[in-house]
Amino acid sequence: MLKRLSNMALPFLSLGIVFGDIGTSPLYALREIFFGHYQVATNTSNVFGALSLFFWSLFLIVAFKYIFIILRADNEGEGGIFALLGLIRMEQGVIPRKIFAGVTLLVLFGAALLYGDGMITPAISVVSAIEGLGIAMPGLSNMVVPITIAILFFLFKMQKRGTSRIGVLFSPVMTLWFVTLAVLAMPQLFKHPEVFQALNPTYGIRFLLSHGLSSLWILGSVFLCVTGAEALYADLGHFGRKAITNAWFFFVYPSLLLNYFGQGAMLLGSSPIPGGNLFYALSPDWALFPMIILATVATVIASQALISGAYSLTHQAMALGVFPRVKTIHTNPDIRGQIYMPFINWALFLGCVILIVFFKSSSNLAAAYGVAVAGTMVITTLAFFVVANYRWKWPLKALIPICTIFLFFDLTFFGSSLLKFLQGGYIPILVALVLLSVMWAWQWGRKAVGTAHRAYGDTRQMSWLIDLKRRLEESKGIMNDRARWLVESDRVVVFMSSHPVSAPEDGMPAALRVYLKRNGVVPKHMIVLSILQGKAPFSIGERYTITNFGFNIIAVQVKFGFMENPNVKDVLWELKRRGVLYGEIHRCSIEIGEEDIVIHRGVPIFNDILARMYRILSRFSTPAHRYFGLIDVSGVDKTIVPIVIDKEGARVDIPEFPLSEKDEKDNIDPDTLRPSETKFHKIT
């Protein structure tokens, strides 16, 4: 649908999603230089210098780095830091091992930093808008905090209803906001047109040199004008590079510059600036209350974009296997990506409330703002270098100068933001470190469990199951193993497998093995179902690969991208439509393995910590059947698979289940089972 929209419509729609964060920065960014913690004198040279830094920062960071360069690093059209990780993983065999591990760790840390930004942005944006009440009605100054918390509570409470109904209003409101930014500045610009001399970069350079080491504090405030740049990349998949580029250069960039220069012109004049609030000082008295309302709505829209971005980030992280599964609710079945995550939602709200109560004002919150985004920008540049070098094969003689320029500005802003570490910059860093440890423990645990399953599969292959079914068929569905009977039941059972199965030499799912041992019954119809979420955002080509092993054993692989939602119920309906699934869906059983982590003594201390963290995270993560959309499907059973972690590594701990002396030896040779005996073939 989006592809059919005109070139004018897409940039218009992007205003309500992509530019909310950077578009509300005029509420507090320039004010921090002249009325913040490090107050600069309001003389002409300082005003020109600050405006020059704002202009060139917006051009070099947003326009040149992100729009001209970084937006080209898309993963099947999707952007964001996890899109870069997906591109890097595609070249895992080419990238040196240490570089791959180091960049992966950095990208995970960068993603974790964005959660800290997701807490601070709604807090500082809405507080800065509501602070206008203190100017209009000084008696309400003490009500800024409770009013802000009430607005944010309403915003977070509404998330479970979805944004599809009110989302259509976002773009018109933000369009009005950007037009208002430009209009508010006009009277002051007509009074002091000389402010446009600040376009000369020498004013900015002289401004920094004249303040010596204190210029680092100034740069920390200048950075506030570009903090929304990362959102442009994250929302690339919604609108595309062309729409974002057009919206920026023809609408957003001019509006922001006019408003910043209008605030600078206000500083050159003799008009009073109540409470040091430059933005609201531009507004005439009669328009102050409407301006407060518009600013509040704009900051709520900007906050909504950050909240939705946190959901999307978490969804991608879960699909990539670096974050525990959390409950996900689809608020609109007709629109992909419209999701609600209760845990993420209320965790963000709690973080916002703590920040607002602790810091109390947007000026104080500005001290905590910027560190997270600056850190993510540094990591984005490093990850981009790896992708451009190893995947796109860009020549180093062109790539190194470009990335060196990027890193110079990124590290300068990051270093200046770190000066605010003790004033609040430590908060997003702490949040990021906690989340990084969660991601690292979960990724380590999933890798250990996957290794254990693969090792187990090497000892009991599908050829063993095929031979078992053959002998059961020959013995009319009943076998005697010394003191144990094994019976074939007229049932259809779907076994979920964590690894793909497509050949007799592939390993059996551990859950299937446990099922046979526990029940002593072999289902007549067995489907081994593997859900594969790849490194690309969306599945390309044929989604289903179906392998018929004969003897009513079928293996199915279904491919999903990391931006897609794997729904097993929909998969089962498709298999029934294709004639793969026998009988009614509600009468078949679905066996899902659930690991029980057992930690033995002697495990190295670091691995022991990771294993215990993973065990705790596993207990609190959303069960696999919920993640795969099997909430209201009858016949879903959990099969507990013991995973032992000791000093040797991880292993599946299931007692052997021999059926005869022959089975106690090596696996059946798969070559003896194909093609005629197993009727082995693939359908793609």
XYZ file of C-alpha atoms in Angstrom:
684
model
C 0.000 0.000 0.000
C 2.798 2.400 0.920
C 4.452 1.891 -2.464
C 1.372 3.254 -4.212
C 1.367 6.491 -2.273
C 2.668 9.568 -4.037
C 6.060 11.078 -3.410
C 4.297 13.825 -1.456
C 2.261 11.494 0.768
C 5.117 9.404 2.156
C 7.214 12.360 3.374
C 4.051 13.784 4.945
C 3.317 10.526 6.784
C 6.928 10.262 7.958
C 6.565 13.537 9.884
C 4.365 11.835 12.475
C 6.697 8.892 13.112
C 10.287 9.638 12.143
C 10.853 13.248 13.176
C 9.029 13.545 16.504
C 12.157 13.266 18.656
C 14.383 15.648 16.718
C 11.407 17.930 16.036
C 10.742 18.648 19.722
C 14.382 19.469 20.536
C 13.802 23.264 20.149
C 11.895 23.095 23.432
C 15.146 22.706 25.380
C 18.299 22.417 23.226
C 19.441 26.046 22.708
C 18.137 27.035 26.146
C 20.627 24.651 27.776
C 23.583 26.648 26.448
C 22.458 30.003 27.826
C 20.254 29.050 30.791
C 21.394 25.522 31.685
C 23.981 24.216 34.139
C 26.881 25.882 32.303
C 25.426 29.293 31.422
C 27.082 31.194 28.578
C 26.854 34.996 28.417
C 24.256 36.214 25.917
C 26.453 38.421 23.746
C 26.497 38.532 19.962
C 29.596 36.389 19.423
C 28.293 33.652 21.727
C 24.848 33.640 20.103
C 26.359 33.475 16.608
C 28.740 30.750 17.749
C 25.983 28.588 19.269
C 23.755 28.955 16.200
C 26.661 28.083 13.924
C 27.294 24.889 15.910
C 23.602 23.960 15.708
C 23.459 24.513 11.947
C 26.583 22.516 11.134
C 25.788 19.731 13.611
C 22.399 19.207 11.984
C 24.011 19.239 8.553
C 27.011 17.001 9.269
C 25.381 14.490 11.635
C 21.813 14.251 10.354
C 22.067 15.208 6.684
C 25.527 13.964 5.706
C 26.106 10.997 8.009
C 22.640 9.520 8.403
C 20.654 10.592 5.341
C 23.424 10.487 2.716
C 25.406 7.510 4.061
C 23.931 5.411 6.900
C 20.438 5.092 5.384
C 22.051 3.118 2.565
C 22.861 0.323 5.039
C 19.445 -1.318 4.855
C 18.703 -4.996 5.436
C 16.029 -5.832 2.848
C 14.660 -2.313 3.317
C 14.792 -2.306 7.124
C 17.044 -0.016 9.156
C 18.201 0.282 12.741
C 21.025 -1.149 14.765
C 19.689 -4.725 14.611
C 19.461 -4.465 10.828
C 23.213 -3.813 10.898
C 23.669 -6.851 13.147
C 21.730 -8.959 10.647
C 24.015 -7.793 7.819
C 27.083 -8.536 9.935
C 25.832 -12.048 10.752
C 25.421 -12.744 7.038
C 29.194 -12.323 6.687
C 30.125 -14.330 9.797
C 32.298 -16.690 7.780
C 34.209 -13.798 6.186
C 34.708 -11.469 9.158
C 37.612 -12.449 11.462
C 36.337 -14.156 14.594
C 37.574 -11.552 17.087
C 36.217 -8.654 15.034
C 32.860 -10.418 14.666
C 32.590 -11.083 18.413
C 33.665 -7.547 19.309
C 31.264 -5.837 16.910
C 28.401 -8.108 17.999
C 29.006 -7.147 21.625
C 29.135 -3.453 20.691
C 25.885 -3.665 18.708
C 24.131 -5.348 21.637
C 25.389 -2.570 23.909
C 24.195 0.044 21.414
C 20.741 -1.536 21.358
C 20.703 -1.581 25.163
C 21.573 2.136 25.190
C 18.482 2.839 23.097
C 16.282 1.522 25.913
C 17.825 4.125 28.210
C 17.047 6.737 25.576
C 13.492 5.385 25.434
C 13.068 6.225 29.114
C 14.598 9.710 29.005
C 13.039 11.028 25.773
C 9.370 10.861 26.889
C 10.331 12.320 30.266
C 12.332 15.316 28.998
C 9.997 16.014 26.052
C 6.726 16.114 27.982
C 8.267 17.927 30.983
C 9.682 20.638 28.703
C 6.244 21.149 27.138
C 4.354 21.274 30.451
C 6.903 23.743 31.883
C 5.150 26.353 29.770
C 2.392 26.338 32.397
C 4.860 27.836 34.863
C 5.290 30.781 32.493
C 1.601 31.270 31.760
C 0.510 30.684 35.369
C 3.440 30.797 37.826
C 1.248 29.280 40.532
C 1.169 26.001 38.574
C 4.958 25.557 38.570
C 4.721 22.946 41.320
C 2.207 20.965 39.255
C 4.572 20.287 36.335
C 5.740 16.917 37.702
C 2.309 15.438 38.607
C 0.731 16.682 35.360
C 3.577 15.149 33.337
C 3.245 11.809 35.135
C -0.527 11.834 34.558
C -0.080 12.478 30.820
C 2.521 9.725 30.493
C 0.339 7.294 32.473
C -2.520 7.927 30.049
C -0.141 7.479 27.093
C 1.268 4.166 28.359
C -2.181 2.961 29.430
C -3.510 3.507 25.905
C -0.798 1.365 24.312
C -2.777 -1.873 24.644
C -5.493 -0.384 22.423
C -3.013 0.172 19.617
C -2.260 3.369 17.727
C -3.937 2.628 14.400
C -6.987 4.795 15.191
C -5.160 7.872 16.442
C -2.047 7.336 14.338
C -3.690 9.022 11.353
C -3.614 12.270 13.358
C 0.130 12.136 14.037
C 1.272 13.516 10.691
C -1.214 16.438 10.539
C -0.328 17.442 14.114
C 3.419 17.254 13.474
C 2.965 19.177 10.218
C 1.224 21.916 12.200
C 4.049 21.726 14.760
C 6.819 22.261 12.204
C 4.905 25.073 10.509
C 4.433 26.697 13.913
C 8.169 26.398 14.646
C 8.905 28.446 11.540
C 6.099 30.983 12.039
C 7.011 31.679 15.684
C 10.528 32.641 14.637
C 9.577 35.108 11.900
C 9.008 38.272 13.994
C 12.396 37.944 15.686
C 14.166 37.105 12.415
C 12.773 40.256 10.789
C 14.039 42.282 13.755
C 17.514 40.722 13.732
C 18.310 39.321 10.263
C 21.990 39.522 11.143
C 21.686 36.170 12.952
C 22.068 34.446 9.582
C 25.740 35.418 9.678
C 25.995 32.399 12.008
C 25.880 30.149 8.931
C 29.599 30.900 8.695
C 31.360 27.987 10.486
C 34.145 30.259 11.756
C 31.748 31.644 14.379
C 31.291 28.174 15.813
C 35.010 27.424 15.824
C 35.869 30.730 17.513
C 33.085 30.166 20.033
C 34.571 26.837 21.104
C 38.154 28.127 21.168
C 37.188 31.115 23.304
C 35.777 28.865 26.032
C 38.695 26.440 26.262
C 37.912 23.177 28.059
C 34.482 24.511 28.969
C 33.578 24.107 25.307
C 33.126 20.387 26.001
C 30.171 21.265 28.249
C 28.799 23.439 25.466
C 29.096 20.606 22.936
C 27.113 18.386 25.301
C 24.245 20.871 24.997
C 24.711 21.308 21.238
C 24.319 17.551 20.834
C 20.731 17.809 22.110
C 19.695 19.192 18.715
C 20.655 15.943 16.900
C 19.530 13.315 19.424
C 16.698 12.152 17.153
C 19.031 11.241 14.273
C 19.151 7.533 15.140
C 15.333 7.391 14.810
C 15.664 8.272 11.118
C 17.636 5.075 10.570
C 15.442 2.931 12.820
C 12.276 3.925 10.895
C 13.814 3.407 7.461
C 11.649 0.354 6.763
C 8.397 2.246 7.253
C 8.928 4.966 4.667
C 12.143 4.415 2.731
C 15.213 6.590 2.206
C 13.686 8.849 -0.450
C 10.676 9.878 1.656
C 12.806 10.551 4.748
C 15.304 12.553 2.674
C 12.594 14.702 1.081
C 10.838 15.346 4.392
C 14.114 16.373 6.023
C 15.453 18.767 3.402
C 12.200 20.345 2.262
C 10.370 20.653 5.563
C 11.956 19.534 8.844
C 15.455 20.986 8.442
C 14.263 24.490 7.384
C 11.671 24.600 10.196
C 14.205 23.609 12.849
C 16.800 26.105 11.607
C 14.308 28.957 11.484
C 13.171 28.264 15.037
C 16.712 27.942 16.427
C 17.777 31.139 14.661
C 14.605 32.845 15.890
C 15.522 31.901 19.458
C 19.001 33.299 18.796
C 17.489 36.533 17.512
C 15.421 36.736 20.695
C 18.671 36.618 22.692
C 20.059 39.540 20.666
C 17.075 41.728 21.508
C 15.929 43.247 24.757
C 12.689 41.268 25.139
C 12.271 39.481 28.483
C 12.705 35.695 28.580
C 10.532 34.411 31.471
C 12.186 31.546 33.314
C 14.904 31.388 30.676
C 12.501 29.445 28.430
C 13.565 30.577 24.967
C 10.988 28.554 23.081
C 7.907 29.909 24.822
C 9.411 33.415 24.804
C 8.898 33.399 21.019
C 5.159 32.990 21.472
C 2.898 36.044 21.872
C 0.942 36.155 25.118
C -2.412 35.399 23.452
C -0.994 32.218 21.854
C 0.800 30.859 24.922
C -1.881 28.399 26.061
C -2.556 27.024 22.540
C 1.219 26.721 22.135
C 1.513 24.721 25.371
C -1.251 22.381 24.176
C 0.356 21.922 20.744
C 3.797 21.346 22.295
C 2.346 18.777 24.696
C 0.630 16.878 21.883
C 3.825 16.989 19.783
C 5.923 15.616 22.650
C 3.356 12.870 23.272
C 3.621 11.892 19.588
C 7.423 11.908 19.868
C 7.135 9.727 22.975
C 4.778 7.366 21.150
C 7.374 6.889 18.427
C 9.986 5.988 21.070
C 7.626 3.531 22.781
C 6.693 1.837 19.501
C 10.399 1.774 18.656
C 11.125 -0.041 21.926
C 8.526 -2.687 21.023
C 10.044 -3.107 17.562
C 13.572 -3.269 18.987
C 12.526 -5.963 21.475
C 10.695 -7.937 18.798
C 13.791 -7.941 16.579
C 16.015 -8.898 19.523
C 13.781 -11.870 20.374
C 13.761 -13.057 16.758
C 17.562 -12.775 16.581
C 17.834 -14.824 19.781
C 19.482 -12.145 21.925
C 16.579 -11.280 24.253
C 14.188 -13.408 26.326
C 10.703 -13.912 24.930
C 8.186 -11.454 26.412
C 4.430 -11.392 25.987
C 3.469 -9.803 22.685
C -0.059 -8.728 21.754
C -0.973 -7.835 18.174
C -3.255 -4.818 18.384
C -4.158 -4.807 14.695
C -4.211 -8.087 12.729
C -4.329 -6.204 9.422
C -1.186 -4.109 9.942
C 2.186 -5.777 10.410
C 4.202 -4.385 13.298
C 1.273 -3.084 15.367
C 2.215 -4.786 18.645
C 2.005 -4.192 22.377
C 4.385 -5.638 24.966
C 3.034 -5.185 28.520
C 6.351 -5.831 30.286
C 8.331 -3.428 28.091
C 5.532 -0.866 28.268
C 5.305 -0.645 32.051
C 9.057 -0.975 32.550
C 9.507 2.128 30.373
C 6.744 3.950 32.260
C 8.324 3.120 35.619
C 11.681 4.365 34.333
C 10.088 7.621 33.110
C 8.368 8.231 36.460
C 11.561 7.625 38.442
C 13.474 10.046 36.205
C 10.787 12.747 36.421
C 10.471 12.511 40.207
C 14.248 12.466 40.661
C 15.233 15.260 38.230
C 12.017 17.380 38.405
C 12.827 19.665 35.423
C 13.820 19.362 31.776
C 17.042 21.261 32.487
C 18.062 18.640 35.037
C 16.946 15.817 32.734
C 19.141 17.252 29.977
C 22.130 16.214 32.093
C 21.074 12.568 31.708
C 20.174 12.971 28.044
C 22.535 12.514 25.141
C 24.931 9.899 26.532
C 22.849 6.983 25.264
C 22.311 8.387 21.763
C 25.937 9.536 21.406
C 27.151 6.070 22.384
C 24.803 4.433 19.891
C 26.035 6.779 17.147
C 29.638 5.701 17.762
C 28.626 2.037 17.603
C 26.552 2.593 14.445
C 29.616 4.063 12.721
C 31.820 1.105 13.723
C 29.194 -1.436 12.632
C 28.702 0.444 9.361
C 32.463 0.230 8.701
C 32.372 -3.565 9.135
C 29.359 -3.934 6.815
C 30.790 -1.625 4.138
C 34.191 -3.339 4.284
C 33.261 -7.031 4.463
C 29.834 -7.119 2.772
C 29.838 -4.295 0.222
C 33.606 -4.435 -0.410
C 33.961 -0.664 -0.380
C 37.592 0.377 -1.032
C 39.358 1.245 2.215
C 40.853 4.395 0.707
C 37.317 5.830 0.527
C 35.807 4.096 3.556
C 38.468 5.000 6.125
C 38.297 8.804 5.555
C 34.477 8.784 5.701
C 34.289 6.744 8.911
C 37.158 8.724 10.445
C 35.178 11.944 9.955
C 32.100 10.303 11.455
C 34.042 8.989 14.446
C 35.646 12.376 15.052
C 32.249 14.011 15.524
C 30.690 10.995 17.266
C 33.499 10.644 19.801
C 33.622 14.400 20.378
C 29.930 14.491 21.232
C 30.165 11.267 23.236
C 33.086 12.637 25.254
C 31.265 15.901 25.911
C 28.151 13.985 26.997
C 30.228 11.896 29.412
C 31.117 15.092 31.285
C 27.516 14.963 32.500
C 28.021 11.427 33.816
C 27.735 12.291 37.513
C 24.870 14.727 36.886
C 22.693 11.951 35.459
C 24.541 10.523 32.479
C 25.223 7.372 34.479
C 21.535 6.381 34.339
C 21.313 5.275 30.675
C 24.743 3.644 31.036
C 23.538 1.590 34.032
C 20.324 0.659 32.219
C 22.355 -0.393 29.182
C 24.791 -2.497 31.236
C 21.925 -4.340 32.931
C 20.237 -5.028 29.596
C 23.541 -6.008 27.981
C 24.114 -8.605 30.704
C 20.592 -9.940 30.075
C 21.201 -10.108 26.308
C 24.606 -11.712 26.732
C 23.339 -14.326 29.206
C 20.359 -15.163 27.007
C 22.455 -15.424 23.842
C 25.032 -17.560 25.681
C 22.306 -19.818 27.062
C 20.557 -20.268 23.715
C 23.875 -21.082 22.076
C 24.721 -23.632 24.803
C 21.281 -25.244 24.545
C 21.503 -25.316 20.747
C 24.932 -26.969 20.922
C 23.540 -29.571 23.341
C 20.620 -30.364 21.019
C 22.900 -30.696 17.995
C 25.272 -32.982 19.890
C 22.314 -35.101 20.979
C 21.042 -35.245 17.407
C 24.400 -36.625 16.287
C 23.833 -39.655 18.542
C 20.257 -40.368 17.443
C 19.413 -39.487 13.870
C 16.133 -39.462 11.976
C 17.244 -42.705 10.315
C 16.706 -44.409 13.685
C 13.100 -43.182 13.784
C 12.487 -44.192 10.166
C 13.777 -47.703 10.892
C 11.626 -47.887 14.032
C 8.499 -46.969 12.057
C 9.398 -49.499 9.372
C 9.654 -52.321 11.902
C 6.443 -51.246 13.605
C 4.694 -51.370 10.250
C 6.102 -54.830 9.578
C 4.923 -56.052 12.991
C 1.376 -54.677 12.467
C 1.781 -51.720 14.846
C 2.996 -53.519 17.972
C 6.485 -54.534 19.095
C 7.890 -56.239 22.138
C 11.252 -55.131 23.498
C 11.989 -57.840 26.048
C 9.929 -56.513 29.008
C 8.568 -53.458 27.171
C 5.792 -53.114 24.632
C 5.815 -50.406 21.993
C 2.541 -49.592 20.234
C 1.666 -47.450 17.224
C -1.328 -45.187 17.929
C -3.638 -43.696 15.325
C -2.722 -40.109 16.183
C -1.278 -37.036 14.489
C 1.483 -35.400 16.542
C 3.457 -32.298 15.574
C 6.899 -32.145 17.188
C 8.476 -28.694 17.328
C 12.193 -28.847 16.555
C 14.766 -26.181 17.406
C 16.938 -27.227 14.452
C 16.029 -27.903 10.810
C 15.365 -31.502 9.769
C 15.462 -32.414 6.086
C 17.476 -35.640 5.720
C 17.727 -39.056 7.439
C 21.140 -38.168 8.867
C 19.748 -35.093 10.638
C 19.291 -35.340 14.386
C 15.981 -36.200 16.008
C 14.366 -33.519 18.177
C 15.035 -34.284 21.830
C 11.343 -33.708 22.628
C 10.402 -36.543 20.259
C 12.841 -38.863 21.989
C 11.424 -37.982 25.419
C 7.877 -38.474 24.112
C 8.639 -42.033 22.981
C 10.326 -42.920 26.261
C 7.587 -41.367 28.394
C 4.577 -42.833 26.573
C 5.814 -46.036 24.953
C 3.604 -45.036 22.024
C 4.626 -44.123 18.479
C 2.153 -41.821 16.655
C 1.044 -43.088 13.261
C 1.467 -39.631 11.700
C 4.422 -37.488 12.795
C 5.336 -34.000 11.617
C 8.667 -32.520 12.684
C 8.163 -28.749 12.450
C 11.083 -26.295 12.460
C 10.468 -22.543 12.667
C 13.509 -20.758 11.244
C 13.945 -17.021 11.814
C 16.729 -15.762 9.597
C 19.105 -12.828 9.443
C 16.962 -10.907 6.940
C 13.950 -8.905 8.167
C 11.487 -10.764 5.926
C 11.451 -14.195 4.349
C 12.398 -14.223 0.680
C 11.281 -16.886 -1.783
C 9.474 -20.085 -0.820
C 8.580 -20.062 2.862
C 7.889 -23.813 3.206
C 10.259 -26.734 2.652
C 8.519 -30.104 3.111
C 10.375 -33.416 3.289
C 8.538 -36.759 3.197
C 10.596 -39.540 4.806
C 7.934 -42.179 4.203
C 6.192 -44.233 6.905
C 4.012 -41.151 7.658
C 7.012 -39.115 8.858
C 7.146 -35.599 7.434
C 9.563 -32.774 8.227
C 8.567 -29.163 7.591
C 10.787 -26.097 7.669
C 9.091 -22.689 7.719
C 11.164 -19.548 7.210
C 10.431 -16.208 8.855
C 12.398 -12.969 8.942
C 13.350 -11.318 12.221
C 10.683 -8.641 11.656
C 7.929 -11.242 11.192
C 5.731 -13.002 13.736
C 5.931 -16.814 13.604
C 2.393 -18.129 14.074
C 2.279 -21.930 14.193
C -1.524 -21.976 14.030
C -1.382 -20.299 10.613
C 1.349 -22.740 9.596
C -0.844 -25.728 10.524
C -3.734 -24.378 8.446
C -1.377 -23.987 5.483
C -0.085 -27.561 5.943
C -3.651 -28.847 6.000
C -4.412 -26.894 2.826
C -1.406 -28.535 1.166
C -2.525 -31.997 2.276
C 0.422 -32.504 4.624
C -1.587 -32.498 7.864
C -4.093 -35.328 8.262
C -7.384 -34.936 10.113
C -8.665 -31.877 11.921
C -6.229 -29.376 13.422
C -7.997 -29.312 16.775
C -7.532 -33.096 17.087
C -3.778 -33.183 16.530
C -1.272 -32.912 19.367
C 1.592 -30.424 19.403
C 4.664 -31.323 21.453
C 6.927 -28.425 22.428
C 10.207 -29.017 24.210
C 10.983 -26.948 27.292
C 14.489 -27.085 28.697
C 15.150 -27.760 32.369
C 18.591 -26.303 33.114
C 20.661 -28.325 35.599
C 23.975 -26.773 36.677
C 26.658 -29.084 38.083
C 29.573 -28.156 40.273
C 32.905 -27.305 38.727
C 31.543 -24.989 36.031
C 33.942 -22.041 35.426
C 32.799 -19.036 37.457
C 31.881 -16.830 34.475
C 29.933 -19.605 32.765
C 28.282 -20.459 36.085
C 27.005 -16.872 36.412
C 25.736 -16.861 32.822
C 24.077 -20.265 33.271
C 22.266 -19.176 36.430
C 21.154 -15.931 34.790
C 19.891 -17.880 31.791
C 17.975 -20.293 34.014
C 16.241 -17.387 35.789
C 15.465 -15.638 32.492
C 14.064 -18.885 31.059
C 11.640 -19.227 33.947
C 10.295 -15.707 33.494
C 10.284 -15.571 29.696
C 7.115 -16.164 27.707
C 6.576 -19.906 27.063
C 7.371 -21.083 23.552
C 3.745 -22.000 22.756
C 2.661 -18.399 23.435
C 5.497 -16.974 21.360
C 4.463 -19.220 18.456
C 0.799 -18.140 18.648
C -0.558 -21.340 20.233
C -2.392 -19.670 23.111
C -5.909 -20.873 22.283
C -4.977 -24.119 20.511
C -5.983 -27.354 22.232
C -3.662 -30.335 22.364
C -0.460 -28.416 23.142
C 1.824 -30.389 25.471
C 5.162 -29.472 27.001
C 7.961 -31.992 26.977
C 10.640 -31.334 29.578
C 14.139 -31.804 28.147
C 16.884 -31.855 30.824
C 19.966 -29.812 29.838
C 23.002 -30.390 32.046
C 25.695 -27.708 32.158
C 29.008 -28.831 33.624
C 32.693 -28.089 33.165
C 32.657 -29.951 29.839
C 29.854 -27.823 28.413
C 26.138 -28.439 27.899
C 24.441 -31.731 27.039
C 20.964 -33.218 26.750
C 20.540 -35.701 29.601
C 18.004 -38.279 28.385
C 18.453 -41.979 29.267
C 18.907 -44.268 26.267
C 15.900 -46.119 24.883
C 17.077 -49.247 23.017
C 14.495 -51.341 21.171
C 16.782 -54.234 20.352
C 20.400 -55.288 20.338
C 20.644 -53.724 16.901
C 19.607 -50.324 18.246
C 22.262 -50.344 20.936
C 24.855 -50.123 18.171
C 25.464 -47.195 15.874
C 22.651 -45.408 14.072
C 21.070 -46.957 11.038
C 22.962 -46.083 7.864
C 20.761 -43.514 6.136
C 21.942 -44.690 2.711
C 20.162 -48.006 3.314
C 16.888 -46.151 3.823
C 16.659 -44.085 0.672
C 15.237 -43.511 -1.732
C 12.774 -46.378 -2.251
C 12.277 -47.524 1.323
C 11.614 -44.079 2.779
C 10.108 -42.464 -0.322
C 12.435 -39.545 0.485
C 11.765 -36.337 -1.452
C 11.567 -32.579 -0.992
C 8.765 -30.251 -1.935
C 9.808 -26.597 -2.204
